[in-house]
Short mmCIF file of C-alpha atoms and ligand atoms in Angstrom, two decimals:
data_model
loop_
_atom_site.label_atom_id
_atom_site.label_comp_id
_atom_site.label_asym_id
_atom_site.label_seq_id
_atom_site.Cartn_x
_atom_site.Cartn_y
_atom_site.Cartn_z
CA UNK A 1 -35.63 13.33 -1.18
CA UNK A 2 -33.65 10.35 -2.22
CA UNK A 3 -36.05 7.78 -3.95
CA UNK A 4 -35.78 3.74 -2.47
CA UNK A 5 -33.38 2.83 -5.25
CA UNK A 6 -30.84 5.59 -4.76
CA UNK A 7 -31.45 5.39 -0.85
CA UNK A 8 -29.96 1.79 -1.27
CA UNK A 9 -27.32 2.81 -3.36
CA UNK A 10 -25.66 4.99 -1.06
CA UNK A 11 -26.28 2.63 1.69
CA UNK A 12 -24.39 0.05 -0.23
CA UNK A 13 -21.57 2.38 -1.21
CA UNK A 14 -21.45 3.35 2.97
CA UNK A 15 -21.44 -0.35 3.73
CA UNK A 16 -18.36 -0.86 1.12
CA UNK A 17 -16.28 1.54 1.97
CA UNK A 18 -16.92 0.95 5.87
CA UNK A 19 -15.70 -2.60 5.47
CA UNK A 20 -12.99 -1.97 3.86
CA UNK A 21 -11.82 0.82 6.46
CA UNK A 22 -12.09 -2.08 8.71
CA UNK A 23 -9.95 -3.95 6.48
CA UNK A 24 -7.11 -1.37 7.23
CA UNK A 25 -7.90 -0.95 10.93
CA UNK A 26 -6.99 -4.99 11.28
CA UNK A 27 -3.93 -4.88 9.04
CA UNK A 28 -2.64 -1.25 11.04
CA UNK A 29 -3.21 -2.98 14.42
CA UNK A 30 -1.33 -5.83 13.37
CA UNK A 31 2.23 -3.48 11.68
CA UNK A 32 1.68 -1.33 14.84
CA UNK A 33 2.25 -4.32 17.62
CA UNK A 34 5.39 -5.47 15.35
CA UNK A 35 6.76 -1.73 15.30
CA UNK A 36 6.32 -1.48 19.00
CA UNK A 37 7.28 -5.09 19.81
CA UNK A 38 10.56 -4.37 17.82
CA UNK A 39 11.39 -1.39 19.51
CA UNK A 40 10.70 -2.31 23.25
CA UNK A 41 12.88 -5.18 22.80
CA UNK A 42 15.42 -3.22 21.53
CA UNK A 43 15.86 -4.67 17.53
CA UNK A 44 16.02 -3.01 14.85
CA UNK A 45 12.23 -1.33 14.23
CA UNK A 46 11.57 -2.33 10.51
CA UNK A 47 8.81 0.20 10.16
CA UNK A 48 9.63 3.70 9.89
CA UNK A 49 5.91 4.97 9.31
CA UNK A 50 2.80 3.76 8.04
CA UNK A 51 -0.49 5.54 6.13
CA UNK A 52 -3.38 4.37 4.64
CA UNK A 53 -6.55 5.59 2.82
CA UNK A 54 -9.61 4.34 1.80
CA UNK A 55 -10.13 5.30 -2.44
CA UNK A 56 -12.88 8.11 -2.26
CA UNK A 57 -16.31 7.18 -4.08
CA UNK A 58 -15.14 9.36 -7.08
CA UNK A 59 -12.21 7.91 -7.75
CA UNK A 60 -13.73 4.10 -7.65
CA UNK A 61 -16.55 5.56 -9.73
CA UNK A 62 -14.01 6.93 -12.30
CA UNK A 63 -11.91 3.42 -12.30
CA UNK A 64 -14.89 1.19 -13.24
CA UNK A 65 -16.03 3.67 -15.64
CA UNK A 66 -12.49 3.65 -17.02
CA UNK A 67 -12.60 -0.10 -16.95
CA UNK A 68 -15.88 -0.34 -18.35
CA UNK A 69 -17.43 -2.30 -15.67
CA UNK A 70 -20.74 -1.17 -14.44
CA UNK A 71 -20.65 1.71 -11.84
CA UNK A 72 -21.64 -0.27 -8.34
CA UNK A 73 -20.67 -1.23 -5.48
CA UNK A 74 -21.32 -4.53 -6.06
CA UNK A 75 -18.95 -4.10 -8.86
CA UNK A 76 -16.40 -2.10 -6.76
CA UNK A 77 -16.18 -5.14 -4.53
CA UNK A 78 -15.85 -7.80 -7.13
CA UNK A 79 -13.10 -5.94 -9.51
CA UNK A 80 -11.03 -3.65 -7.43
CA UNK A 81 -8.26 -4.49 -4.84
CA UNK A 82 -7.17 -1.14 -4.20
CA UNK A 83 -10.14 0.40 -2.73
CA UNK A 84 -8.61 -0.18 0.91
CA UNK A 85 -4.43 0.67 0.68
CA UNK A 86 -1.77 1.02 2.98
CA UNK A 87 1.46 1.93 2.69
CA UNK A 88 4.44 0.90 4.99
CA UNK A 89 7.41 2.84 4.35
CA UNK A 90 11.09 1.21 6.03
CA UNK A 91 14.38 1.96 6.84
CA UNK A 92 15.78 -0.64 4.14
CA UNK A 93 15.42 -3.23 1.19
CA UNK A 94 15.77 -5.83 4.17
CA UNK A 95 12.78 -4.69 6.15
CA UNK A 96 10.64 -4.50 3.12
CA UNK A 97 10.64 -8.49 2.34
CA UNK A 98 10.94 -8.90 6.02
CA UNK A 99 7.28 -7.44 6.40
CA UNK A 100 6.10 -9.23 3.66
CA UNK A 101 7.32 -12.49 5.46
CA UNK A 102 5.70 -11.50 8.74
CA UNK A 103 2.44 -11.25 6.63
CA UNK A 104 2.69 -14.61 5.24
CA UNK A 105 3.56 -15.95 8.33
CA UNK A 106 0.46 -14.38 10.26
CA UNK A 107 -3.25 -15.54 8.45
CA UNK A 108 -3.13 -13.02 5.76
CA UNK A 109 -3.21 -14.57 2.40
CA UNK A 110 -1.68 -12.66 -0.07
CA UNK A 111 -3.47 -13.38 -3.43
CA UNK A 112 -0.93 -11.21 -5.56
CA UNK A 113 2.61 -9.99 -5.20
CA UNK A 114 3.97 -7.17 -7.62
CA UNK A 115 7.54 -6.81 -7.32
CA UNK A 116 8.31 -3.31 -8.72
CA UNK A 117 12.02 -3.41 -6.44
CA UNK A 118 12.82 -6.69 -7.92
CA UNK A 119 11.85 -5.71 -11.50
CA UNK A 120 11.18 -1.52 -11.67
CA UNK A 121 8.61 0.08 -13.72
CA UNK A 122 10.11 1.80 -16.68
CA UNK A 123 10.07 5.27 -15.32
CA UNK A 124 12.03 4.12 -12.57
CA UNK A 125 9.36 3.74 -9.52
CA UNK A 126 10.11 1.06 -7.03
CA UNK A 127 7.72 -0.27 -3.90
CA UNK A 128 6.28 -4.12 -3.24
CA UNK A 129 2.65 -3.91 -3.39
CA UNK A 130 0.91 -7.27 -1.98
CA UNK A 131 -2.87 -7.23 -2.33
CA UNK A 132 -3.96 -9.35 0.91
CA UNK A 133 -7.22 -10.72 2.03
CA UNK A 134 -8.05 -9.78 5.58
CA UNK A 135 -10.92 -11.15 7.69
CA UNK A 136 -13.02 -8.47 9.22
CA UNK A 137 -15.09 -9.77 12.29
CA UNK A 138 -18.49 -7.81 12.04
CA UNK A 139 -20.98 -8.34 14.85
CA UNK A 140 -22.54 -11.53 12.88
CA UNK A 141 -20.57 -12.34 9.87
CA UNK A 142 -17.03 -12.39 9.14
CA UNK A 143 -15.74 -10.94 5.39
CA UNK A 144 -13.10 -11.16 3.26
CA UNK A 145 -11.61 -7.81 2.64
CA UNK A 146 -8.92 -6.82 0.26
CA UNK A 147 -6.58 -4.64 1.33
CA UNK A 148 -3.73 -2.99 -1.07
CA UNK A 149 -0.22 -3.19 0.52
CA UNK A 150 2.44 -1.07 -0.64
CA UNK A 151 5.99 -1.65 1.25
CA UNK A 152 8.86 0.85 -0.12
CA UNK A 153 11.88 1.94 1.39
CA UNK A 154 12.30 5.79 2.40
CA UNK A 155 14.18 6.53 -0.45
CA UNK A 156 11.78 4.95 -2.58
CA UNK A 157 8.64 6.57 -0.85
CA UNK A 158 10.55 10.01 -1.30
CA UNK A 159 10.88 9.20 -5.05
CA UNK A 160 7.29 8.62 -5.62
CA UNK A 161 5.65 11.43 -3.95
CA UNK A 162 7.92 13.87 -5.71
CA UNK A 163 7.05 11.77 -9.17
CA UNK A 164 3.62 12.13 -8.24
CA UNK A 165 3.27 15.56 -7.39
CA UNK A 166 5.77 16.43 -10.18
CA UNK A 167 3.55 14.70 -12.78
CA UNK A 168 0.03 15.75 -11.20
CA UNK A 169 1.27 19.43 -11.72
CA UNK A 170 2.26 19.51 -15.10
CA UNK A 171 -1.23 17.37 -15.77
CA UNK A 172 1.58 15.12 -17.32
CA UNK A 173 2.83 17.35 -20.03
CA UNK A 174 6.41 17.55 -19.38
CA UNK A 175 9.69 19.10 -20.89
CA UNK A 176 11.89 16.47 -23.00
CA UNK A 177 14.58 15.02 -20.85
CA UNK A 178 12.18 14.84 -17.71
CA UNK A 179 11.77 11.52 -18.08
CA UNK A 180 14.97 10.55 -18.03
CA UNK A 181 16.05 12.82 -15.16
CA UNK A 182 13.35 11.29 -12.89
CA UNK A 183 14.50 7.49 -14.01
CA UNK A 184 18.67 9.19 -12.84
CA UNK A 185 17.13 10.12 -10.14
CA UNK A 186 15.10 6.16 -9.06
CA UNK A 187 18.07 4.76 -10.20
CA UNK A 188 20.44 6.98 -7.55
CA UNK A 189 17.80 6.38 -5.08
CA UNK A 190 18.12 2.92 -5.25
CA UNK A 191 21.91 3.58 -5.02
CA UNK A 192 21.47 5.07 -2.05
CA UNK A 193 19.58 2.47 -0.55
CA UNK A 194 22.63 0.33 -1.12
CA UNK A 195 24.61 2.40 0.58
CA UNK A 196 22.70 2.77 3.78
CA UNK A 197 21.91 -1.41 3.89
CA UNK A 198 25.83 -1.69 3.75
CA UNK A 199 26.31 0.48 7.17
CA UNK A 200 23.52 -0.95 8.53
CA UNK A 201 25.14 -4.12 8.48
CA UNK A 202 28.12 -2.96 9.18
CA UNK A 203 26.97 -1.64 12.28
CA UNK A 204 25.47 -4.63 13.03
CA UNK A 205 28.94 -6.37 13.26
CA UNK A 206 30.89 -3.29 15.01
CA UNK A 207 31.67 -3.70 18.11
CA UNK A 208 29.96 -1.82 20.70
P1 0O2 B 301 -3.70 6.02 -5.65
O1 0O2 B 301 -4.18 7.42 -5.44
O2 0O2 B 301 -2.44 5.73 -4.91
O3 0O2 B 301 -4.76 4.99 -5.49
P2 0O2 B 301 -4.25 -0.03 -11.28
O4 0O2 B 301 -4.19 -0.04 -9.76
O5 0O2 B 301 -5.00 -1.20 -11.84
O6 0O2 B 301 -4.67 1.31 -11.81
P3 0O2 B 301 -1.83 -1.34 -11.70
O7 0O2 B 301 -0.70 -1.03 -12.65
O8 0O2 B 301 -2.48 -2.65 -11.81
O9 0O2 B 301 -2.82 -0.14 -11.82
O10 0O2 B 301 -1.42 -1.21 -10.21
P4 0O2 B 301 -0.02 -1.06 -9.59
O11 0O2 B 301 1.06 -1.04 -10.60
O12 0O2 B 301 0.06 -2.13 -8.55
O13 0O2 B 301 0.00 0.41 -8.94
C1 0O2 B 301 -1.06 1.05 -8.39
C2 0O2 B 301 -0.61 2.08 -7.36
O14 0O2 B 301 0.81 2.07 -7.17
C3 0O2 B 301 -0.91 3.50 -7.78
O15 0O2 B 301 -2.21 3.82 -7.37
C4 0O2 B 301 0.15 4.31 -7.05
O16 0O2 B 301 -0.21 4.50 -5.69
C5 0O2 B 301 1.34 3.39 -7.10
N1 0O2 B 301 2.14 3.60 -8.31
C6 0O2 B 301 2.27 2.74 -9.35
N2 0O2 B 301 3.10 3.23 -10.28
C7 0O2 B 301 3.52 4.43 -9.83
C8 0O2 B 301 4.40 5.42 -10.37
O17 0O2 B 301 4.95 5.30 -11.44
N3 0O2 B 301 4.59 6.55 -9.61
C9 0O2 B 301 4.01 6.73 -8.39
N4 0O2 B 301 4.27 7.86 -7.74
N5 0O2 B 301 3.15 5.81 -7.88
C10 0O2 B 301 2.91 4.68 -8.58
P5 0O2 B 301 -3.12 4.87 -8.14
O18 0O2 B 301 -4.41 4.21 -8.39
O19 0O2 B 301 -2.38 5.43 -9.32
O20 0O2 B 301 -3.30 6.04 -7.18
#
């Protein structure tokens, strides 16, 4: 049997990972009305598919421990943004700022911005990750929830999961040159997403 202090625990940990599932339910509901509202009326859907998680209890565990913060979830909630995420993935560069505006725009203040398409990480990985406070309307208190926001294109979303399954394989011990293959490879995906912005708005002006 659990003893009163480790009863509370978990019932603390439940309560901080429920909220923040909320979190993501408010901020879904909101990206799935635009998607739809786009697409009845006929415009150009900026979404092309959305996921989320919330960070299993391990892996917060590990990250404070990492940190060295003290292992709680009273400490979860005070030094981690990430433990809600969600990921938007679009058609182009365009529609990636474009949801970031329609954030702004709509009660959701966005207490960091990380530009990784404006400025790339070294090894070449590209997305816009916002960190955004949402307010979660429980049955007698409203909280402040932060939710992790990662907006890439689909070239850039294709780039990372292949980087990160590439790199979780090999436990990150990798051949020489791999490093520099993946960054060819970022680079031409950006490349590509030049390409397809330039016939999207070229389509946008053809007639017909
Ligand atoms: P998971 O499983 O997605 O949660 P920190 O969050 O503090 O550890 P940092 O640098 O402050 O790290 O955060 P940053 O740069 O905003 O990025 C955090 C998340 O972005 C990562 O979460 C990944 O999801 C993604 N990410 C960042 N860099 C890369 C990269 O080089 N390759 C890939 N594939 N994804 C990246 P986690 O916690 O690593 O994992």
């Amino acid at each position: 049997d659990l003893g009163p202090e480790a009863f509370d625990f978990v019932r603390r940990t439940g309560d901080l990972l429920m909220v923040h599932k909320f979190g993501i339910d408010e901020i879904m509901t909101k990206l799935r009305i635009w998607s739809e509202e786009f697409d009845y009326s006929h415009e150009h859907d900026p979404i092309e598919h959305i996921t989320s998680r919330v960070k299993r209890p391990e892996a917060i565990a590990a990250k404070l421990s990492r940190r060295g913060l003290p292992v709680d979830p009273v400490s979860a909630r005070r030094h981690l943004t990430d433990i809600a995420g969600v990921r938007v993935v679009c058609p182009f560069v365009s529609d990636v700022y474009l949801i970031r505006d329609l954030i702004r725009q709509h009660e959701m203040e966005i207490v960091q911005t990380k530009d990784y398409i404006a400025a790339p990480k070294p090894n070449g990985y590209r997305s816009l990750h916002l960190i955004i406070k949402v307010p979660v309307h429980l049955s007698d208190h409203t909280e402040l929830v932060a939710v992790e926001l990662q907006i890439r294109t689909i070239a850039m979303d294709f780039w990372a999961a292949v980087e990160h399954e590439l790199l979780y394989k090999s436990g990150g011990a990798v051949p020489d040159g791999f490093a520099a293959e993946l960054k060819a490879a970022a680079e031409a995906a950006a490349g590509l997403d030049a390409r397809m912005s330039s016939l999207h708005e070229h389509s946008e002006v053809a007639p017909g």
